[in-house]
Short mmCIF file of C-alpha atoms in Angstrom, two decimals:
data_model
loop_
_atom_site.label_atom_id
_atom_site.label_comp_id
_atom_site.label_asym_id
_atom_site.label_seq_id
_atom_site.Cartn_x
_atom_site.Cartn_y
_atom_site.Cartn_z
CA UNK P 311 206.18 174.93 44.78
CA UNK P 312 203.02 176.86 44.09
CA UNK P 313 201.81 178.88 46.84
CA UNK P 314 200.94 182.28 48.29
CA UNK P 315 203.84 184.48 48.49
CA UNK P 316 206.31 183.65 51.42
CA UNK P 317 206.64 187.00 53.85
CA UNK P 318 210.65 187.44 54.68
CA UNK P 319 210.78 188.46 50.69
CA UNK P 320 210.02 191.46 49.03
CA UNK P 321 207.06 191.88 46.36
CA UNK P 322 207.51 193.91 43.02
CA UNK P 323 205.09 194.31 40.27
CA UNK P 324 206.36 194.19 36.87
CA UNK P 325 204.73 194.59 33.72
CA UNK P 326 204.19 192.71 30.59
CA UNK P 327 202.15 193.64 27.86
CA UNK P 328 199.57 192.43 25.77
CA UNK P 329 197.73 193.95 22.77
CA UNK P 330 194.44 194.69 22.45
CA UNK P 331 191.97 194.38 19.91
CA UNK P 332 192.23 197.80 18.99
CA UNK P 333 195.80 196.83 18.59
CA UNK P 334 196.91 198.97 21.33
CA UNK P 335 199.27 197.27 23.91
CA UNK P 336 197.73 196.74 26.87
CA UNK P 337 200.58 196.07 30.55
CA UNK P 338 199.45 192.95 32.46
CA UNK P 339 200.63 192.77 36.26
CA UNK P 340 203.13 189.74 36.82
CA UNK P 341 204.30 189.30 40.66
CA UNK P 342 207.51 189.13 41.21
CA UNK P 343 208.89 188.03 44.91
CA UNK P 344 212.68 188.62 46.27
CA UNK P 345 214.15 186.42 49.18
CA UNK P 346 215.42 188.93 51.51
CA UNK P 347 218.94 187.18 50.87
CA UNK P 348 219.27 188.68 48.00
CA UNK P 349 218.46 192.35 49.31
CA UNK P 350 221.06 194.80 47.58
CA UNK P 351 221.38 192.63 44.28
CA UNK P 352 219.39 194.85 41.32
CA UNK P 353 215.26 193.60 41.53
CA UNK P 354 214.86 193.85 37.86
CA UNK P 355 218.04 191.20 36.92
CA UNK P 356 216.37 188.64 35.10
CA UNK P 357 217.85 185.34 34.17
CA UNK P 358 219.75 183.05 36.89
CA UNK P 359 222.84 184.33 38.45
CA UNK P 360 226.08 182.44 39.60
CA UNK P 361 226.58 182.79 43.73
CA UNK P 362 229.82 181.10 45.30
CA UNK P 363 229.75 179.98 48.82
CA UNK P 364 233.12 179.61 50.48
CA UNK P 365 232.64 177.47 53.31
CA UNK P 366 235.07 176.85 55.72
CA UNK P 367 236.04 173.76 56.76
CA UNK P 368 237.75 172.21 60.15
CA UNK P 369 241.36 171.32 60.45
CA UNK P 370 242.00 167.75 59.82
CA UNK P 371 244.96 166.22 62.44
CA UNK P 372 247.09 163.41 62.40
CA UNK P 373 245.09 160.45 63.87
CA UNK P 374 241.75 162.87 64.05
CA UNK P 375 240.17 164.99 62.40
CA UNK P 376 237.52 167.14 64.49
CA UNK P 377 234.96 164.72 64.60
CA UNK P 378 234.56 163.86 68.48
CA UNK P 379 237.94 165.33 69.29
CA UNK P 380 237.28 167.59 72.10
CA UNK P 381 240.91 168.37 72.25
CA UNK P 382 240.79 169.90 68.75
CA UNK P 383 237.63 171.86 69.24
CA UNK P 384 239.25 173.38 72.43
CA UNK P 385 242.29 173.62 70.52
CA UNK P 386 240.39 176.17 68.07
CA UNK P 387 237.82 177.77 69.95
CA UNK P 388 237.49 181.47 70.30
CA UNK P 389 236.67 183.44 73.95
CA UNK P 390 233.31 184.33 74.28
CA UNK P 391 234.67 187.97 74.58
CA UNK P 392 235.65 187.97 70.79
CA UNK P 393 232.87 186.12 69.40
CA UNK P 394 229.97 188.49 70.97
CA UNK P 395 230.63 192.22 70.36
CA UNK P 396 227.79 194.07 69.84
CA UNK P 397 226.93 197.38 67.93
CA UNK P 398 225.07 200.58 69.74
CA UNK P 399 221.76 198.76 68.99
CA UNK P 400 222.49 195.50 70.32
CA UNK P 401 223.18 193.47 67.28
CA UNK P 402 226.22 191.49 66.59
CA UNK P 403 229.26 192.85 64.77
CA UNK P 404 230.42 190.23 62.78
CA UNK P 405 234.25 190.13 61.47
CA UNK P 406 234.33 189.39 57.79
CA UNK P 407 237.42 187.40 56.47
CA UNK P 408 240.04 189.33 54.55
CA UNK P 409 241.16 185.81 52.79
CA UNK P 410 240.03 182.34 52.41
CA UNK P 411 240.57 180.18 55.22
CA UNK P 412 243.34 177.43 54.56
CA UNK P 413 240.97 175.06 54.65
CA UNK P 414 237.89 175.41 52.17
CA UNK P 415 235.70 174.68 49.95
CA UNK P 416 233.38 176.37 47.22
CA UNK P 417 230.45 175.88 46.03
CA UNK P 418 229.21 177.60 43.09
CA UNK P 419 225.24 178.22 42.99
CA UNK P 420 222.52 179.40 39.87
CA UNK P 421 219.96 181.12 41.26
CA UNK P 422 217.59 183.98 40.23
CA UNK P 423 217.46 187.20 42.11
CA UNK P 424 213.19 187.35 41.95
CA UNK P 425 211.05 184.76 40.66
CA UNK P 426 207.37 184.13 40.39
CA UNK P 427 205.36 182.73 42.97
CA UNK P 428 205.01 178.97 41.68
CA UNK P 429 209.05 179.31 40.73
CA UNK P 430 210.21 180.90 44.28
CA UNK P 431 212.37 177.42 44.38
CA UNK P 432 214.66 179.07 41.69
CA UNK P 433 215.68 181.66 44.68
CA UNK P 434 217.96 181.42 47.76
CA UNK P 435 216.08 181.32 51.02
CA UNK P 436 217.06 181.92 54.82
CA UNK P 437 216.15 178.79 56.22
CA UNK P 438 217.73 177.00 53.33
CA UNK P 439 221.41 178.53 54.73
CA UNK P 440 220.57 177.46 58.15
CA UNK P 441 219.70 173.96 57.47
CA UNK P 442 223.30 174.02 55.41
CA UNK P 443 225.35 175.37 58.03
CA UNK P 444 224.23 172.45 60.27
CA UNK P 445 224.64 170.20 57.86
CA UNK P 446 228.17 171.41 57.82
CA UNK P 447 228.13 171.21 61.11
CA UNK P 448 227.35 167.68 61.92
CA UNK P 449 229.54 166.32 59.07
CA UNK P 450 232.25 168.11 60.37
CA UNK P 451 232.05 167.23 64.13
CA UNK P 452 230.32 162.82 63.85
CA UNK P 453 229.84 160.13 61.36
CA UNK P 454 226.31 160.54 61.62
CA UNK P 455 225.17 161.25 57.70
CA UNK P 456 228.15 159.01 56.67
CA UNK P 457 227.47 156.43 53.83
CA UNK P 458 223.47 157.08 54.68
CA UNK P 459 220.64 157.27 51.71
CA UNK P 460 219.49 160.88 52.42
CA UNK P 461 216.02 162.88 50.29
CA UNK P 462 216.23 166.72 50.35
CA UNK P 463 212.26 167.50 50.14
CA UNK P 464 211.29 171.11 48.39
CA UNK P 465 215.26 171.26 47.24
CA UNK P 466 214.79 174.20 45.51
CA UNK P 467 218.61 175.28 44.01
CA UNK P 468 220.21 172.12 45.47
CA UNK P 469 222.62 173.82 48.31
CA UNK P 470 221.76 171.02 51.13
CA UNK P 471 221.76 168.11 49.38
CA UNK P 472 224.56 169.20 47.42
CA UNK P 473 227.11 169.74 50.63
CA UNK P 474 225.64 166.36 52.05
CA UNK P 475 227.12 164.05 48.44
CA UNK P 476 230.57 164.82 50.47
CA UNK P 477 229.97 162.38 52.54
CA UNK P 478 226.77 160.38 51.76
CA UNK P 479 225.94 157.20 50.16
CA UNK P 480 222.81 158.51 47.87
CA UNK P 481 221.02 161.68 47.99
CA UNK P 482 217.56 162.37 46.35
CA UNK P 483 217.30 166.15 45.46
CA UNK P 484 213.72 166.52 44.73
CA UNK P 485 211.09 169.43 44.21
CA UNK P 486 208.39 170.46 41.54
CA UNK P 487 208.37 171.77 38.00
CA UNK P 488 210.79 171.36 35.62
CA UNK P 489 212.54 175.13 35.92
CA UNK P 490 213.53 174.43 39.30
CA UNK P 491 214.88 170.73 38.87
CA UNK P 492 216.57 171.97 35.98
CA UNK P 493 218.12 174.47 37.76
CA UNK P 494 219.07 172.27 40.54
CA UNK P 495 220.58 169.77 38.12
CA UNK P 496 222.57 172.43 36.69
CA UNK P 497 223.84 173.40 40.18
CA UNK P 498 224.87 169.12 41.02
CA UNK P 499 226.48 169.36 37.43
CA UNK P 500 228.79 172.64 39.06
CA UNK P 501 229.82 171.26 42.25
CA UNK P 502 230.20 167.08 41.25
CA UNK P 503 234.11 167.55 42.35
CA UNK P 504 233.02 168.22 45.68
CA UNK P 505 231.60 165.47 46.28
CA UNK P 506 233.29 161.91 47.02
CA UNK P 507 233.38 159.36 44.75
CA UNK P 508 230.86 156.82 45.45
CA UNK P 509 228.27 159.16 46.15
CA UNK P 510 225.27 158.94 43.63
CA UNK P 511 223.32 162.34 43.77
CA UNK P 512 219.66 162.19 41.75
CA UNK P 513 217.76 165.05 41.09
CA UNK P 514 213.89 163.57 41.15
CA UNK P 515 210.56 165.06 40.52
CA UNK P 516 208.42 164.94 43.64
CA UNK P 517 205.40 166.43 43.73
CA UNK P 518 203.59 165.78 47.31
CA UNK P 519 200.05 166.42 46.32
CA UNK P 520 200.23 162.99 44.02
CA UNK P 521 200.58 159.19 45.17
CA UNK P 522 203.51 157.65 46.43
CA UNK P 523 205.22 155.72 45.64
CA UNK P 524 204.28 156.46 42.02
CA UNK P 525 202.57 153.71 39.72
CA UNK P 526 204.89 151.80 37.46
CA UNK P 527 203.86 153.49 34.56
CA UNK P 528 204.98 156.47 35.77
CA UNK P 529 208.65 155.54 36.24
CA UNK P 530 209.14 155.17 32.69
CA UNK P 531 212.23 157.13 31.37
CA UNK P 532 209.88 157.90 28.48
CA UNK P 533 208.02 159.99 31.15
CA UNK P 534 210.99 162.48 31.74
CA UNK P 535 214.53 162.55 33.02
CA UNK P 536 213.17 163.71 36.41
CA UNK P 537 211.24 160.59 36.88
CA UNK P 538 212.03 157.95 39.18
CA UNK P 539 213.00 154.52 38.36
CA UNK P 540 212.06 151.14 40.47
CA UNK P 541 215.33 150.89 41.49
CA UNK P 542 215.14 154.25 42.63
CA UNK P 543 212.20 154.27 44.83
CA UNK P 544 213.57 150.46 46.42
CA UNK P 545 216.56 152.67 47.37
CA UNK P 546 214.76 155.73 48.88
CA UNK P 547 212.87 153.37 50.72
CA UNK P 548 216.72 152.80 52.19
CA UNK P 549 216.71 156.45 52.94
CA UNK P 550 217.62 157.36 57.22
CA UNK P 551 217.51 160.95 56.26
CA UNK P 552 214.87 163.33 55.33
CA UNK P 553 216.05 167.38 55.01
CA UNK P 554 213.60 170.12 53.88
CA UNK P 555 214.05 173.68 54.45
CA UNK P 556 211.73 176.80 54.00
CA UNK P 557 208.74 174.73 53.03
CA UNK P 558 206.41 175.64 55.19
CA UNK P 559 204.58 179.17 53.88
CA UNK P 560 200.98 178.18 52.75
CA UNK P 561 198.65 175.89 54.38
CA UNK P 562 197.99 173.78 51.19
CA UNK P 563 201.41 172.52 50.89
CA UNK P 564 201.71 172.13 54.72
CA UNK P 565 199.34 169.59 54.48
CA UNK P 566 200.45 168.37 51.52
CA UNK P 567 204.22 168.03 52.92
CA UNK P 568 202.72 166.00 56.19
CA UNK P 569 200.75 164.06 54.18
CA UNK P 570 203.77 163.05 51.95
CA UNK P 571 205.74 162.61 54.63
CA UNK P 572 203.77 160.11 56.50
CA UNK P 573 203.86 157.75 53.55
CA UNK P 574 207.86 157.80 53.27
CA UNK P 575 208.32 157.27 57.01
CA UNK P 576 206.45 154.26 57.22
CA UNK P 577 209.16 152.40 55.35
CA UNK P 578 212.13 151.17 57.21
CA UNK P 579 214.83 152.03 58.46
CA UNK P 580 213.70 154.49 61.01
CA UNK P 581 214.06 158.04 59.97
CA UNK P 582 214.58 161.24 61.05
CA UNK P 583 213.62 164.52 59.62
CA UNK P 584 215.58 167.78 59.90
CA UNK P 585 213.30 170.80 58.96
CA UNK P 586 214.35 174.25 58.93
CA UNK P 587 212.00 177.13 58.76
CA UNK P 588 211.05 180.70 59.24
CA UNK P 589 208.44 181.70 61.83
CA UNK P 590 206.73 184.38 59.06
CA UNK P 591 204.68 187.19 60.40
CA UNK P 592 202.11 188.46 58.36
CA UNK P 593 199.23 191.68 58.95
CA UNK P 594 195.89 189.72 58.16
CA UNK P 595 192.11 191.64 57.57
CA UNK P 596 190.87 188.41 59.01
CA UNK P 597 192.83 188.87 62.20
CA UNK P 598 193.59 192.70 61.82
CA UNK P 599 197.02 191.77 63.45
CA UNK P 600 200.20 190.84 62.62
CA UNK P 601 200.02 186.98 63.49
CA UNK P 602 201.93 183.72 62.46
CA UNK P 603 198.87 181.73 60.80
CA UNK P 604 201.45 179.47 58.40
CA UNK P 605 203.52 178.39 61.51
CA UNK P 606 200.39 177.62 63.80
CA UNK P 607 198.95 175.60 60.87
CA UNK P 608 202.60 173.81 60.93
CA UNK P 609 202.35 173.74 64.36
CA UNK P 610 199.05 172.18 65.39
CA UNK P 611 200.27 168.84 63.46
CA UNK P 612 203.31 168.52 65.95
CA UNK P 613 200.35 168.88 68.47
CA UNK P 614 198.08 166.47 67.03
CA UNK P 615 200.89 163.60 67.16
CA UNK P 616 202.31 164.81 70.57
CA UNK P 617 198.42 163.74 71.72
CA UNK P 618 197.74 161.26 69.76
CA UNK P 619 201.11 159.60 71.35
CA UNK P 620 200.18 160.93 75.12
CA UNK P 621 196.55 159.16 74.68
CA UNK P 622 198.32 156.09 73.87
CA UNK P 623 200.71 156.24 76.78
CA UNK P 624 197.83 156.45 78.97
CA UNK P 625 195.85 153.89 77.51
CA UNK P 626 199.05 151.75 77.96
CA UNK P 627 198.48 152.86 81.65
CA UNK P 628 195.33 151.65 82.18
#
């Protein structure tokens, strides 16, 4: 996704070169950004690099697994005592495993260490782990994303929608540009034993600034392997779940996300969107403060519904 650089990542210059008339080779300045995940790994790696996720997964019991059992969470909880110990400065200390648990799974990510601006989808973000973990979470605890149609919006390396194919009917994997959906393929074509057998898992091209759905010219194979198909787009329409995470950074594509966003919710069944995201602070000249603009841009949308919906409660009222 093009955009101005994301703050929770770190900025390096590096330097190409080009020559000059004179034939004398002249550096040219090319940004380079770094997702704070991926503080400690060397900044100047270049080409993608192979991550492996070990992800632990609940106990299954005779009759039940965890989902709704209360007996088996109970059964594996852990005090409050143990969970919460804290270091001199008041942050957790966290107890790393010294083997994998019993019950497990891995999943095996590509991913660059620093990318360019318009490629930062090639990276691993924060919000991108979060919105994983409760993936996780919920498929390990209800039925909820069971057998449903499911579109990951502004994918990026795949890691959502990729733990979702366990258990889903059809997921749509879908971002902009063909680096990143061609990394993302790369990372469904590395972890396609994880995930069950009916499950049909499409990496799509979808870029919010154009029209949806797209015209039927457009769905041509001719036009690319990333394009959608009729068939396609009658099943999104299908689609009860809508996951994005990290997406929100510049105001362009904010609006650009809403925008897109409004179009696929209008189709039925009802849907529900989970969106994770970083609050990011930036120092502004404009503001000459450190301030939030990119999450109060996200946020007065949220506020524009929330009264939009009020003044039609009270017009019901009347």
């Amino acid at each position: 996704m093009f955009g101005k650089p994301p703050s929770g990542c770190v900025v390096y210059d590096n330097f190409d070169s080009m020559e000059r008339e004179d034939g004398v080779q002249q550096p040219l300045p090319s940004e380079q950004v770094m997702s704070e995940v991926h503080l400690g790994c060397p900044p100047n790696h270049s080409g993608p690099h192979l991550s492996h996720f070990t992800i632990s997964l609940p106990p299954r019991y005779e009759n039940s697994t965890l989902r709704g059992n209360i007996d088996a969470v109970e059964d594996i909880s852990i005090s409050a005592s143990t969970m919460l110990d804290l270091d001199e400065d008041g942050d957790l200390i966290l107890t790393r495993r010294k083997k994998s648990p019993s019950h497990h799974l891995v999943l095996t990510i590509q991913h660059n260490i620093t990318s360019s601006i318009p490629r930062v989808g090639l990276q691993v973000w924060r919000a991108e782990l979060v919105l994983t973990d409760f993936v996780l979470h919920v498929m390990s605890t209800s039925s909820d994303f069971d057998k449903v149609v499911a579109l990951e919006l502004g994918a990026g390396t795949g890691l959502v929608g990729i733990l979702l194919a366990r258990v889903a009917k059809t997921v749509f994997i879908t971002d902009h540009g063909d680096e990143v959906l061609e990394n993302c393929e790369k990372n469904v074509d590395l972890n396609a034993e994880i995930f069950h057998g009916k499950a049909s898992v499409h990496v799509r091209e979808l870029d919010w600034k154009n029209s949806w759905p797209p015209q039927e010219e457009n769905t041509a194979p001719s036009k690319g392997r990333y394009c959608w198909t009729q068939s396609e787009i009658e099943e999104l329409k299908k689609a009860s779940l809508l996951l994005a995470a990290d997406v929100i950074y510049s105001d362009d594509l904010t609006d650009a996300f809403f925008s897109i966003l409004k179009k696929l919710m209008l189709d039925n069944p009802e849907k529900v969107l989970y969106l994770a995201m970083e609050k990011r602070y930036n120092f502004t000249l404009d503001d000459l403060d450190v301030v939030a603009n990119g999450y109060s841009h996200f946020r007065s949308y949220l506020i524009t519904e929330q009264g939009q919906h009020e003044a039609a409660n009270r017009s019901k009222d009347w």
